[in-house]
Coordinates of C-alpha atoms in Angstrom, one line a residue:
X15 CA -1.5 -17.1 9.6
X16 CA 0.8 -15.6 7.3
X17 CA 4.5 -15.1 7.9
X18 CA 3.8 -11.2 7.5
X19 CA 0.8 -11.3 9.2
X20 CA 2.6 -8.9 12.5
X21 CA 5.1 -7.1 9.6
X22 CA 2.8 -3.8 11.0
X23 CA 2.4 -4.5 15.1
X24 CA 4.1 -3.4 17.6
X25 CA 5.8 -6.0 19.5
X26 CA 6.0 -4.3 22.6
X27 CA 2.1 -4.5 23.0
X28 CA 1.4 -7.2 20.6
X29 CA 3.2 -9.4 23.2
X30 CA 1.6 -7.3 26.0
X31 CA -2.2 -8.0 24.4
X32 CA -1.6 -11.4 23.9
X33 CA -0.7 -11.8 26.9
X34 CA -3.2 -10.8 28.8
X35 CA -5.7 -12.4 26.4
X36 CA -4.1 -15.6 27.2
X37 CA -4.2 -14.9 31.2
X38 CA -8.1 -13.6 30.7
X39 CA -9.2 -17.0 28.5
X40 CA -6.7 -19.2 31.3
X41 CA -8.9 -18.0 34.2
X42 CA -12.3 -17.4 32.1
X43 CA -11.9 -21.2 31.4
X44 CA -11.4 -22.6 34.5
X45 CA -13.7 -20.0 36.5
X46 CA -16.8 -21.5 34.7
X47 CA -16.0 -24.1 32.8
X48 CA -15.5 -23.3 29.6
X49 CA -14.4 -25.1 26.4
X50 CA -12.2 -23.4 24.9
X51 CA -9.0 -24.1 23.2
X52 CA -6.9 -20.7 24.0
X53 CA -4.6 -20.4 21.0
X54 CA -7.4 -20.6 18.6
X55 CA -9.0 -18.1 20.1
X56 CA -6.2 -15.8 20.2
X57 CA -4.9 -16.5 17.1
X58 CA -9.1 -15.4 15.6
X59 CA -9.2 -12.0 17.2
X60 CA -6.4 -11.3 16.1
X61 CA -7.6 -12.1 12.3
X62 CA -10.4 -10.0 13.5
X63 CA -8.6 -6.8 14.5
X64 CA -6.9 -7.8 11.3
X65 CA -8.8 -7.8 8.6
X66 CA -11.9 -5.1 10.4
X67 CA -10.9 -3.0 13.6
X68 CA -7.3 -2.0 12.6
X69 CA -7.8 1.6 12.8
X70 CA -10.0 1.9 14.9
X71 CA -9.0 3.5 18.5
X72 CA -7.9 1.6 20.7
X73 CA -7.1 -1.1 18.3
X74 CA -5.2 1.2 16.0
X75 CA -2.5 2.0 18.6
X76 CA -1.2 -2.1 18.6
X77 CA 0.3 -1.0 14.5
X78 CA 2.7 1.7 14.0
X79 CA 1.7 2.0 10.3
X80 CA -0.5 5.2 9.4
X81 CA -3.5 4.6 7.0
X82 CA -3.2 4.5 3.4
X83 CA -7.1 3.4 1.8
X84 CA -8.3 4.9 -1.2
X85 CA -7.7 6.3 -3.9
X86 CA -4.9 9.1 -4.9
X87 CA -5.0 10.5 -8.5
X88 CA -2.4 13.3 -9.4
X89 CA 0.5 13.0 -12.7
X90 CA 3.0 11.2 -14.1
X91 CA 5.6 12.5 -15.9
X92 CA 8.3 9.8 -17.3
X93 CA 11.3 9.9 -19.5
X94 CA 12.8 7.2 -22.1
X95 CA 15.7 7.1 -24.7
X96 CA 13.7 6.4 -28.0
X97 CA 15.5 3.9 -30.9
X98 CA 17.1 6.9 -32.4
X99 CA 19.2 7.6 -29.6
X100 CA 17.4 10.8 -28.5
X101 CA 15.6 11.7 -25.0
X102 CA 11.1 12.4 -24.5
X103 CA 9.2 13.8 -21.8
X104 CA 6.1 13.2 -21.4
X105 CA 3.0 13.9 -18.7
X106 CA 0.5 11.8 -18.2
X107 CA -3.0 12.0 -14.7
X108 CA -1.8 8.5 -13.1
X109 CA -4.1 6.3 -10.6
X110 CA -2.4 4.6 -7.2
X111 CA -4.8 3.3 -5.5
X112 CA -4.2 1.4 -1.8
X113 CA -6.3 -1.3 -0.4
X114 CA -4.5 -1.8 2.8
X115 CA -5.3 -3.5 6.7
X116 CA -3.7 -4.9 9.3
X117 CA -1.6 -7.0 7.9
X118 CA -1.4 -6.1 4.2
X119 CA -1.1 -3.7 1.3
X120 CA -1.5 -3.6 -2.0
X121 CA -1.3 -1.1 -5.0
X122 CA -3.0 -1.0 -7.8
X123 CA -1.9 1.7 -11.0
X124 CA -3.1 2.9 -13.8
X125 CA -2.3 5.9 -15.9
X126 CA -4.4 7.9 -18.5
X127 CA -3.3 7.9 -22.3
X128 CA -3.5 11.3 -24.2
X129 CA -7.3 10.1 -25.6
X130 CA -8.0 9.7 -22.7
X131 CA -8.1 5.0 -22.5
X132 CA -6.2 3.4 -19.9
X133 CA -2.4 1.7 -20.3
X134 CA -2.7 -1.1 -18.3
X135 CA -2.9 -1.1 -14.5
X136 CA -0.1 -2.8 -12.4
X137 CA 0.4 -4.6 -9.0
X138 CA 2.6 -3.9 -6.5
X139 CA 4.6 -7.7 -5.4
X140 CA 6.3 -7.1 -2.3
X141 CA 5.5 -4.3 0.2
X142 CA 7.9 -2.6 2.9
X143 CA 6.8 0.8 4.6
X144 CA 9.8 2.7 6.8
X145 CA 9.4 6.2 8.8
X146 CA 10.8 8.5 6.5
X147 CA 13.7 10.0 8.7
X148 CA 12.3 13.3 10.6
X149 CA 9.2 10.6 11.6
X150 CA 6.5 12.2 10.7
X151 CA 5.9 10.5 7.1
X152 CA 6.2 7.2 6.0
X153 CA 8.0 5.0 2.9
X154 CA 6.1 2.9 0.8
X155 CA 9.4 0.6 -1.6
X156 CA 8.1 -2.4 -3.8
X157 CA 8.2 -3.3 -6.6
X158 CA 5.5 -4.2 -9.1
X159 CA 4.6 -6.4 -12.4
X160 CA 2.8 -3.5 -15.6
X161 CA 0.8 -6.4 -17.0
X162 CA 1.2 -4.7 -20.9
X163 CA -1.3 -3.0 -23.3
X164 CA -0.9 -5.1 -26.3
X165 CA -3.8 -2.7 -28.5
X166 CA -1.0 -0.2 -27.6
X167 CA 1.9 -1.7 -28.0
X168 CA 3.4 -2.4 -24.2
X169 CA 4.6 -4.4 -23.6
X170 CA 4.5 -6.1 -19.6
X171 CA 7.8 -5.7 -17.3
X172 CA 8.9 -5.2 -13.7
X173 CA 9.1 -2.0 -11.6
X174 CA 9.9 -0.3 -8.7
X175 CA 7.8 2.1 -7.2
X176 CA 9.7 4.6 -4.8
X177 CA 6.5 7.3 -2.7
X178 CA 6.9 9.2 0.0
X179 CA 3.3 9.3 2.4
X180 CA 2.4 13.1 3.5
X181 CA -0.5 12.8 6.0
X182 CA -2.3 16.9 7.5
X183 CA -5.0 17.1 9.1
X184 CA -7.9 15.0 6.8
X185 CA -5.7 15.8 3.3
X186 CA -3.4 12.5 2.0
X187 CA -0.8 12.9 -0.5
X188 CA 1.7 10.4 -2.3
X189 CA 4.5 11.8 -4.1
X190 CA 8.0 9.9 -5.6
X191 CA 9.6 8.2 -8.1
X192 CA 9.9 4.8 -10.3
X193 CA 11.9 3.6 -13.2
X194 CA 11.4 -0.2 -15.0
X195 CA 13.6 -2.7 -16.0
X196 CA 12.5 -2.1 -19.7
X197 CA 15.0 -1.7 -22.6
X198 CA 15.3 0.6 -23.0
X199 CA 15.3 1.2 -19.5
X200 CA 12.5 4.2 -18.7
X201 CA 12.0 6.3 -15.6
X202 CA 10.2 8.9 -14.3
X203 CA 8.4 11.1 -10.9
X204 CA 4.6 10.8 -9.3
X205 CA 3.7 14.9 -8.4
X206 CA 1.4 15.9 -5.9
X207 CA -0.8 12.1 -6.4
X208 CA -3.5 13.1 -3.5
X209 CA -5.9 11.1 -2.0
X210 CA -9.9 12.1 -3.5
X211 CA -12.5 9.2 -1.9
X212 CA -11.9 5.5 -0.2
X213 CA -13.5 4.1 -2.8
X214 CA -11.1 1.5 -4.0
X215 CA -13.1 -0.3 -7.3
X216 CA -11.0 1.1 -10.0
X217 CA -11.3 1.0 -14.2
X218 CA -10.0 -2.2 -14.7

């Protein structure tokens, strides 16, 4: 297992569940003379839960994070300083696709240019998740790598996204802001990135 495999598990409940599994497997092995490796079986069950069952009851109660999975579409409002030192502003359609399981959250992002072509994709590097101060929502903070697009003169760069996840009933949305290490630095805001589907296929 990777070092961050247990990041999103509730530690107290996880310890209890692992203890119960170990005892149950030990008693079953002793009673029926089963030839099983207890540690290997527990590991296999945890991987199965994390990969496939994490979002379903009762397994979802093992995790403290919500289900962010899906495609979100909305508006990116950007700003930068041009070569003459003048501030420039604009907005474009933006898409984020979140792929998640019980131990990993990955985000792919891209923006549509004015002519409808797609900009270069971005992929997260690392992920930090925490509940908001009121405990009702979640904040996702991560660095990302944008691959750049030579056709439109857009160089690769790193950036940081700070997103707020809000869920009300069946509706889910993201909002927040970003900044980059480009020179001069660019920054902007995400407005009303609304969940549209669980289709994780994307244009790149």
